[in-house]
Tab-separated table of C-alpha atoms and ligand atoms in Angstrom:
chain	number	residue	atom	x	y	z
R	10	MET	CA	-73.324	70.185	-46.352
R	11	SER	CA	-71.385	67.304	-47.846
R	12	VAL	CA	-73.068	65.002	-50.303
R	13	THR	CA	-72.039	62.008	-48.233
R	14	SER	CA	-74.363	63.207	-45.500
R	15	LEU	CA	-77.171	63.413	-48.081
R	16	SER	CA	-76.912	59.768	-49.063
R	17	THR	CA	-79.478	57.557	-47.418
R	18	ALA	CA	-81.873	55.060	-48.948
R	19	THR	CA	-81.808	54.185	-52.650
R	20	ASP	CA	-85.357	53.276	-53.666
R	21	ASP	CA	-87.673	55.551	-55.627
R	22	ALA	CA	-89.929	56.111	-52.667
R	23	SER	CA	-86.931	57.463	-50.811
R	24	PRO	CA	-87.130	60.869	-49.224
R	25	ARG	CA	-84.792	62.061	-51.971
R	26	SER	CA	-87.356	61.759	-54.758
R	27	GLY	CA	-89.110	64.867	-56.006
R	28	LEU	CA	-89.992	66.668	-59.206
R	29	ILE	CA	-87.721	69.058	-61.052
R	30	GLY	CA	-89.130	71.808	-63.271
R	31	LEU	CA	-87.301	73.888	-65.857
R	32	ALA	CA	-88.103	77.537	-65.154
R	33	PRO	CA	-89.544	79.942	-67.698
R	34	MET	CA	-86.993	82.551	-68.748
R	35	GLU	CA	-88.159	85.214	-71.152
R	36	GLY	CA	-85.644	85.991	-73.870
R	37	VAL	CA	-83.407	83.117	-72.771
R	38	ILE	CA	-85.163	79.764	-72.677
R	39	ASP	CA	-87.011	79.385	-75.964
R	40	ALA	CA	-88.179	76.161	-77.618
R	41	LEU	CA	-84.748	75.365	-78.990
R	42	THR	CA	-83.086	75.864	-75.608
R	43	ARG	CA	-85.819	73.832	-73.913
R	44	ALA	CA	-85.156	71.027	-76.393
R	45	LEU	CA	-81.456	71.114	-75.644
R	46	LEU	CA	-81.795	71.366	-71.874
R	47	THR	CA	-84.369	68.617	-71.546
R	48	GLU	CA	-82.341	66.272	-73.770
R	49	SER	CA	-79.872	65.477	-71.013
R	50	GLY	CA	-82.733	64.304	-68.798
R	51	GLY	CA	-83.890	65.124	-65.315
R	52	PHE	CA	-86.667	67.630	-65.964
R	53	ASP	CA	-90.252	66.656	-65.271
R	54	TRP	CA	-91.777	69.707	-66.891
R	55	SER	CA	-90.860	73.007	-68.483
R	56	VAL	CA	-92.655	76.325	-68.900
R	57	THR	CA	-92.741	78.739	-71.823
R	58	GLU	CA	-91.722	82.359	-71.737
R	59	PHE	CA	-94.800	84.359	-70.787
R	60	VAL	CA	-97.537	85.178	-73.270
R	61	ARG	CA	-98.508	88.724	-72.400
R	62	VAL	CA	-102.258	89.227	-72.240
R	63	THR	CA	-103.645	92.757	-72.243
R	64	ASP	CA	-107.177	93.410	-73.431
R	65	ALA	CA	-107.658	91.134	-76.403
R	66	ARG	CA	-107.878	87.547	-77.402
R	67	LEU	CA	-104.566	86.772	-79.028
R	68	PRO	CA	-104.321	84.916	-82.329
R	69	PRO	CA	-103.053	81.316	-82.159
R	70	ARG	CA	-99.796	82.278	-83.869
R	71	VAL	CA	-98.733	84.250	-80.762
R	72	PHE	CA	-99.005	81.104	-78.670
R	73	GLN	CA	-97.390	78.964	-81.346
R	74	ARG	CA	-94.456	81.343	-81.699
R	75	LEU	CA	-93.627	81.157	-77.988
R	76	CYS	CA	-94.588	77.513	-77.765
R	77	PRO	CA	-93.935	75.719	-81.067
R	78	GLU	CA	-94.205	72.508	-79.081
R	79	LEU	CA	-97.997	72.985	-79.190
R	80	ASP	CA	-97.811	71.436	-82.657
R	81	HIS	CA	-95.915	68.451	-81.278
R	82	GLY	CA	-98.032	67.291	-78.386
R	83	SER	CA	-96.817	70.134	-76.140
R	84	GLN	CA	-93.632	68.254	-75.368
R	85	THR	CA	-89.999	68.871	-76.062
R	86	PRO	CA	-88.430	66.352	-78.481
R	87	ALA	CA	-87.237	64.424	-75.406
R	88	GLY	CA	-90.830	64.166	-74.167
R	89	THR	CA	-90.790	66.754	-71.385
R	90	PRO	CA	-94.199	68.455	-71.080
R	91	VAL	CA	-94.259	72.180	-71.864
R	92	HIS	CA	-96.678	74.286	-69.829
R	93	LEU	CA	-97.868	77.565	-71.267
R	94	GLN	CA	-97.464	80.682	-69.161
R	95	LEU	CA	-99.794	83.679	-69.282
R	96	LEU	CA	-99.041	87.089	-67.832
R	97	GLY	CA	-101.841	89.571	-67.326
R	98	SER	CA	-104.335	90.922	-64.846
R	99	GLN	CA	-107.816	90.994	-66.365
R	100	PRO	CA	-109.726	87.857	-65.435
R	101	ASP	CA	-111.923	87.847	-68.550
R	102	THR	CA	-109.190	88.248	-71.130
R	103	LEU	CA	-106.899	85.900	-69.240
R	104	GLY	CA	-109.707	83.360	-69.329
R	105	GLU	CA	-110.338	83.867	-73.026
R	106	ASN	CA	-106.664	83.407	-73.808
R	107	ALA	CA	-106.422	80.384	-71.549
R	108	ARG	CA	-109.178	78.845	-73.667
R	109	VAL	CA	-107.164	79.526	-76.819
R	110	ALA	CA	-104.124	77.898	-75.216
R	111	ALA	CA	-106.243	74.924	-74.206
R	112	ALA	CA	-107.718	74.562	-77.691
R	113	LEU	CA	-104.201	74.591	-79.120
R	114	GLY	CA	-103.183	71.761	-76.820
R	115	ALA	CA	-101.495	73.325	-73.783
R	116	PRO	CA	-101.477	70.665	-71.053
R	117	VAL	CA	-101.272	73.195	-68.197
R	118	VAL	CA	-101.728	76.958	-68.048
R	119	ASP	CA	-99.306	78.657	-65.687
R	120	MET	CA	-99.748	82.222	-64.477
R	121	ASN	CA	-96.963	84.701	-63.951
R	122	PHE	CA	-97.034	86.717	-60.723
R	123	GLY	CA	-93.304	87.214	-60.564
R	124	CYS	CA	-92.064	89.280	-63.481
R	125	PRO	CA	-90.184	92.292	-62.061
R	126	ALA	CA	-89.843	94.242	-65.338
R	127	LYS	CA	-90.877	97.862	-64.914
R	128	THR	CA	-92.783	98.018	-68.214
R	129	VAL	CA	-94.720	94.878	-67.323
R	130	ASN	CA	-95.425	96.039	-63.758
R	131	ARG	CA	-96.487	99.515	-64.927
R	132	HIS	CA	-99.075	97.841	-67.109
R	133	ASP	CA	-100.366	95.873	-64.208
R	134	GLY	CA	-98.760	92.518	-64.805
R	135	GLY	CA	-96.340	90.067	-63.210
R	136	ALA	CA	-95.215	90.864	-59.670
R	137	ALA	CA	-97.342	94.053	-59.580
R	138	LEU	CA	-100.384	91.924	-58.771
R	139	LEU	CA	-98.763	90.723	-55.553
R	140	GLN	CA	-99.783	94.063	-54.040
R	141	SER	CA	-103.357	92.803	-53.996
R	142	PRO	CA	-104.222	89.209	-53.041
R	143	GLU	CA	-107.757	89.897	-54.270
R	144	ARG	CA	-106.443	90.577	-57.768
R	145	VAL	CA	-104.284	87.459	-57.685
R	146	TYR	CA	-107.403	85.522	-56.711
R	147	ARG	CA	-109.503	87.033	-59.496
R	148	ALA	CA	-106.844	86.533	-62.166
R	149	VAL	CA	-106.370	82.862	-61.298
R	150	LYS	CA	-110.092	82.320	-60.964
R	151	GLY	CA	-110.657	83.846	-64.412
R	152	VAL	CA	-108.397	81.214	-65.921
R	153	HIS	CA	-109.651	78.402	-63.707
R	154	GLU	CA	-113.279	79.111	-64.645
R	155	ALA	CA	-112.407	79.353	-68.324
R	156	LEU	CA	-110.676	75.977	-68.235
R	157	LYS	CA	-113.502	74.198	-66.406
R	158	GLY	CA	-114.485	71.041	-68.211
R	159	THR	CA	-111.224	70.874	-70.182
R	160	GLY	CA	-109.322	68.957	-67.520
R	161	ILE	CA	-106.464	71.420	-67.944
R	162	PRO	CA	-105.133	72.668	-64.632
R	163	VAL	CA	-103.968	76.166	-63.821
R	164	THR	CA	-100.786	76.719	-61.807
R	165	ALA	CA	-99.238	79.919	-60.476
R	166	LYS	CA	-95.690	81.177	-60.231
R	167	LEU	CA	-95.199	83.806	-57.569
R	168	ARG	CA	-92.536	85.799	-55.836
R	169	LEU	CA	-92.735	86.459	-52.095
R	170	GLY	CA	-94.119	89.938	-52.621
R	171	PHE	CA	-93.681	93.236	-54.386
R	172	GLU	CA	-91.927	95.605	-51.957
R	173	ASP	CA	-91.824	93.262	-48.964
R	174	LYS	CA	-93.118	89.900	-47.796
R	175	THR	CA	-96.140	91.148	-45.836
R	176	LEU	CA	-98.624	89.653	-48.291
R	177	ALA	CA	-96.667	86.518	-49.217
R	178	LEU	CA	-98.955	84.082	-47.426
R	179	GLU	CA	-102.134	85.844	-48.489
R	180	CYS	CA	-101.130	85.956	-52.147
R	181	ALA	CA	-100.263	82.272	-52.158
R	182	ARG	CA	-103.593	81.494	-50.479
R	183	ALA	CA	-105.381	83.706	-52.992
R	184	ALA	CA	-103.820	81.853	-55.921
R	185	GLU	CA	-104.854	78.568	-54.380
R	186	ASP	CA	-108.391	79.764	-53.622
R	187	GLY	CA	-108.628	81.001	-57.199
R	188	GLY	CA	-108.017	77.453	-58.380
R	189	ALA	CA	-104.246	77.069	-58.781
R	190	GLN	CA	-103.359	73.413	-58.424
R	191	ARG	CA	-99.675	73.982	-57.874
R	192	LEU	CA	-97.663	76.978	-56.705
R	193	VAL	CA	-94.090	77.666	-57.711
R	194	VAL	CA	-92.508	80.230	-55.421
R	195	HIS	CA	-89.399	82.176	-56.370
R	196	ALA	CA	-88.057	82.878	-52.906
R	197	ARG	CA	-87.623	86.638	-53.210
R	198	THR	CA	-89.708	89.776	-53.482
R	199	ARG	CA	-89.715	91.879	-56.597
R	200	ARG	CA	-87.635	94.438	-54.746
R	201	GLU	CA	-85.008	91.809	-53.994
R	202	GLY	CA	-84.671	91.168	-57.717
R	203	TYR	CA	-82.202	88.322	-58.145
R	204	ARG	CA	-79.953	89.252	-55.209
R	205	PRO	CA	-78.944	86.413	-52.927
R	206	PRO	CA	-80.033	85.003	-50.629
R	207	ALA	CA	-83.171	83.227	-51.722
R	208	HIS	CA	-85.525	82.994	-48.741
R	209	TRP	CA	-86.377	79.314	-48.890
R	210	ALA	CA	-87.759	79.360	-45.333
R	211	TRP	CA	-90.510	81.695	-46.547
R	212	VAL	CA	-91.455	79.175	-49.184
R	213	GLY	CA	-91.700	76.708	-46.316
R	214	ARG	CA	-94.174	78.987	-44.531
R	215	ILE	CA	-96.296	79.042	-47.670
R	216	ARG	CA	-96.027	75.271	-48.017
R	217	GLU	CA	-97.128	74.680	-44.427
R	218	ARG	CA	-100.375	76.505	-45.100
R	219	ALA	CA	-101.044	75.262	-48.616
R	220	ASP	CA	-103.307	72.404	-49.629
R	221	VAL	CA	-101.665	72.086	-53.042
R	222	PRO	CA	-98.035	71.197	-53.844
R	223	VAL	CA	-95.582	74.052	-53.471
R	224	VAL	CA	-92.397	74.110	-55.527
R	225	VAL	CA	-89.337	75.944	-54.244
R	226	ASN	CA	-87.397	78.076	-56.718
R	227	GLY	CA	-84.454	80.442	-56.518
R	228	ASP	CA	-80.681	80.066	-56.239
R	229	ILE	CA	-80.469	76.301	-56.535
R	230	TRP	CA	-77.070	76.079	-58.244
R	231	THR	CA	-75.720	72.735	-57.060
R	232	LEU	CA	-76.783	69.370	-55.699
R	233	GLU	CA	-76.023	70.686	-52.224
R	234	ASP	CA	-78.239	73.750	-52.794
R	235	TYR	CA	-80.938	71.419	-54.058
R	236	TRP	CA	-81.028	69.452	-50.858
R	237	ARG	CA	-80.689	72.501	-48.639
R	238	ALA	CA	-83.566	74.279	-50.434
R	239	ARG	CA	-85.672	71.181	-49.891
R	240	GLU	CA	-84.708	70.845	-46.247
R	241	VAL	CA	-85.240	74.502	-45.441
R	242	SER	CA	-88.537	74.819	-47.329
R	243	GLY	CA	-89.833	71.325	-46.713
R	244	CYS	CA	-90.822	71.204	-50.406
R	245	ARG	CA	-90.214	67.995	-52.350
R	246	ASP	CA	-90.280	69.657	-55.723
R	247	VAL	CA	-87.978	72.314	-57.125
R	248	MET	CA	-87.649	74.507	-60.186
R	249	LEU	CA	-84.293	75.397	-61.731
R	250	GLY	CA	-83.748	78.539	-63.777
R	251	ARG	CA	-80.329	80.102	-64.260
R	252	ALA	CA	-78.554	77.030	-62.940
R	253	ALA	CA	-79.926	74.979	-65.818
R	254	LEU	CA	-77.897	77.281	-68.048
R	255	ALA	CA	-74.879	77.453	-65.747
R	256	ASP	CA	-74.725	73.657	-65.578
R	257	PRO	CA	-76.957	71.973	-68.154
R	258	TRP	CA	-76.397	68.646	-66.395
R	259	LEU	CA	-77.579	69.763	-62.969
R	260	ALA	CA	-81.067	68.258	-63.324
R	261	ARG	CA	-79.579	64.965	-64.471
R	262	ARG	CA	-77.082	65.082	-61.612
R	263	ILE	CA	-79.918	65.597	-59.119
R	264	ARG	CA	-81.992	62.844	-60.702
R	265	HIS	CA	-79.063	60.441	-60.587
R	266	TRP	CA	-78.540	61.219	-56.936
R	267	GLN	CA	-82.251	60.769	-56.242
R	268	HIS	CA	-82.139	57.296	-57.783
R	269	THR	CA	-78.779	56.053	-56.533
R	270	GLY	CA	-77.528	58.287	-53.754
R	271	GLU	CA	-74.342	58.731	-55.798
R	272	ARG	CA	-72.852	62.021	-56.723
R	273	LEU	CA	-71.848	62.342	-60.377
R	274	PRO	CA	-68.549	64.096	-61.008
R	275	ALA	CA	-68.631	67.810	-61.727
R	276	THR	CA	-69.343	68.809	-65.316
R	277	ARG	CA	-66.089	68.912	-67.277
R	278	TRP	CA	-65.125	71.750	-69.580
R	279	GLU	CA	-65.053	69.301	-72.508
R	280	ASP	CA	-68.722	68.564	-71.935
R	281	ARG	CA	-69.616	72.231	-71.677
R	282	SER	CA	-67.688	72.884	-74.836
R	283	ALA	CA	-69.505	70.080	-76.695
R	284	PHE	CA	-72.800	71.412	-75.379
R	285	LEU	CA	-72.079	74.922	-76.644
R	286	ILE	CA	-71.095	73.526	-80.038
R	287	GLY	CA	-74.404	71.634	-80.200
R	288	TYR	CA	-76.265	74.807	-79.289
R	289	ALA	CA	-74.454	76.852	-81.926
R	290	GLU	CA	-75.063	74.239	-84.604
R	291	ARG	CA	-78.775	74.354	-83.915
R	292	ILE	CA	-79.172	78.128	-83.872
R	293	ASP	CA	-76.671	78.851	-86.635
R	294	PRO	CA	-79.108	78.261	-89.524
R	295	CYS	CA	-81.671	80.615	-87.943
R	296	LEU	CA	-79.534	83.594	-86.927
R	297	PRO	CA	-76.745	85.844	-88.221
R	298	SER	CA	-73.382	84.454	-87.174
R	299	LYS	CA	-72.563	87.553	-85.088
R	300	VAL	CA	-75.676	86.921	-83.027
R	301	VAL	CA	-74.682	83.283	-82.605
R	302	VAL	CA	-71.290	84.373	-81.252
R	303	SER	CA	-72.864	86.776	-78.797
R	304	LEU	CA	-75.359	84.121	-77.633
R	305	LEU	CA	-72.497	81.678	-77.104
R	306	LYS	CA	-70.643	84.276	-75.060
R	307	GLN	CA	-73.802	85.026	-73.089
R	308	TRP	CA	-74.160	81.356	-72.225
R	309	LEU	CA	-70.491	80.965	-71.393
R	310	ASN	CA	-70.730	84.040	-69.210
R	311	ILE	CA	-73.438	82.360	-67.127
R	312	MET	CA	-71.364	79.170	-66.900
R	313	ARG	CA	-68.246	80.978	-65.754
R	314	GLN	CA	-70.001	82.547	-62.774
R	315	HIS	CA	-70.292	79.111	-61.217
R	316	ASP	CA	-67.342	77.234	-62.659
R	317	SER	CA	-63.760	78.435	-62.509
R	318	GLU	CA	-62.636	76.311	-65.443
R	319	ALA	CA	-65.366	77.829	-67.637
R	320	GLY	CA	-64.108	81.189	-66.339
R	321	GLU	CA	-60.620	80.523	-67.675
R	322	HIS	CA	-62.008	79.531	-71.055
R	323	PHE	CA	-64.255	82.570	-71.120
R	324	GLN	CA	-61.162	84.770	-70.835
R	325	ARG	CA	-59.606	82.898	-73.743
R	326	LEU	CA	-62.695	83.033	-75.956
R	327	ARG	CA	-64.219	86.400	-75.162
R	328	ARG	CA	-62.290	88.369	-77.767
R	329	ILE	CA	-63.178	86.066	-80.649
R	330	THR	CA	-65.758	87.671	-82.908
R	331	VAL	CA	-65.937	85.283	-85.872
R	332	LEU	CA	-68.178	82.265	-85.452
R	333	GLU	CA	-65.886	79.836	-87.287
R	334	ASP	CA	-62.974	80.822	-85.022
R	335	PHE	CA	-65.132	80.503	-81.942
R	336	MET	CA	-66.285	77.033	-82.961
R	337	MET	CA	-62.757	75.977	-83.794
R	338	ALA	CA	-61.574	77.115	-80.387
R	339	LEU	CA	-64.382	75.170	-78.722
R	340	ARG	CA	-63.629	72.081	-80.810
R	341	GLU	CA	-59.986	72.162	-79.741
R	342	ASP	CA	-61.167	71.156	-76.313
R	343	ILE	CA	-63.178	68.117	-77.168
R	344	SER	CA	-61.605	64.907	-78.306
R	345	VAL	CA	-63.405	63.578	-81.348
R	346	PRO	CA	-63.467	59.754	-81.452
R	347	ASP	CA	-62.062	58.187	-84.676
Z	407	FMN	C1	-83.725	86.414	-67.896
Z	407	FMN	C2	-84.849	85.882	-67.045
Z	407	FMN	C3	-86.108	85.743	-67.599
Z	407	FMN	C4	-87.178	85.261	-66.824
Z	407	FMN	N1	-88.414	85.109	-67.400
Z	407	FMN	C5	-89.442	84.602	-66.665
Z	407	FMN	C6	-90.724	84.360	-67.250
Z	407	FMN	O1	-90.962	84.570	-68.452
Z	407	FMN	N2	-91.704	83.880	-66.438
Z	407	FMN	C7	-91.493	83.616	-65.116
Z	407	FMN	O2	-92.410	83.183	-64.416
Z	407	FMN	N3	-90.285	83.805	-64.543
Z	407	FMN	C8	-89.269	84.277	-65.290
Z	407	FMN	N4	-88.037	84.428	-64.721
Z	407	FMN	C9	-87.797	83.986	-63.340
Z	407	FMN	C10	-87.263	82.532	-63.318
Z	407	FMN	O3	-88.236	81.641	-63.800
Z	407	FMN	C11	-86.877	82.121	-61.884
Z	407	FMN	O4	-88.004	82.242	-61.065
Z	407	FMN	C12	-85.743	82.961	-61.318
Z	407	FMN	O5	-84.684	83.086	-62.252
Z	407	FMN	C13	-85.194	82.378	-60.013
Z	407	FMN	O6	-84.772	81.061	-60.199
Z	407	FMN	P1	-83.216	80.672	-60.417
Z	407	FMN	O7	-82.448	81.243	-59.271
Z	407	FMN	O8	-83.233	79.170	-60.456
Z	407	FMN	O9	-82.794	81.302	-61.704
Z	407	FMN	C14	-86.962	84.925	-65.465
Z	407	FMN	C15	-85.673	85.063	-64.927
Z	407	FMN	C16	-84.629	85.529	-65.686
Z	407	FMN	C17	-83.257	85.651	-65.064
């Protein structure tokens, strides 16, 4: 679909408006990355990596480590709210830990019913619960009950199922009946992993039956994908995960289009390069320089999968192992104003 055919009205109440969430990504999107990604604007909320709850009440430092923003009003420096995600299955301990999160200042507690990791699933967490709507219901209810009186809502992030989609609608209903006030649906089963396509139409089926807002997530890489995911699912709101890394300006590009109907030009390599330099400068004091180089390459690797120019630069930069050389090579590409 061409963007021209997307352009219609220009006011805020236009059919184009809708919320954009920054997805939780364990091991990838930490507080520093959230700060960087929300700086360029466009995100309405973000979610922490999951706090794994087993059979105990966790000490506050566990929450604060994964969500340092708790000490700063639970917002990124740019003011984007940070929701705290819990992963677990036991209603009582989930509830207890939700209370800790609430006491520490979490504005929203999100629950993870999507993690496909074998170790997590073996221990009865993440997507494993999608095999039993009753357990989804009880887990959400445990948190919902625990948060009663705090005014802090619980939300749920689900996949379409574990092995297949047979229970997709029931699990979504169960989360809602348990008290979830918003559902984010990654449009794949656990079995489908991250393989395209994302089944946005299934998210639409969930949305049609839901009484709470449903957010579509999965494989939204471009402005065109954004609109198609919305059209196919009928959802107004979306969540971006890997694409926020592949193109850190995608949320801003979508927001600009929502407000004006105009399409911003594609992200230039110079901007990506400047972004990576900013990232490196922030993590450099905290990590060994070898790790910084490998994180830069990891990020560039994600960018190159969706941008041919980044691909060419990846080939040029991939053999560099010394941080100073890597930074110098990145700096070559950006013009520094006098
Ligand atoms: C490396 C990685 C880590 C993730 N960690 C989490 C997590 O902690 N909690 C969660 O709910 N989803 C997690 N997800 C799933 C994403 O939030 C998102 O649902 C998924 O990547 C699909 O969206 P996308 O196509 O926009 O990336 C993770 C995904 C990836 C690739």
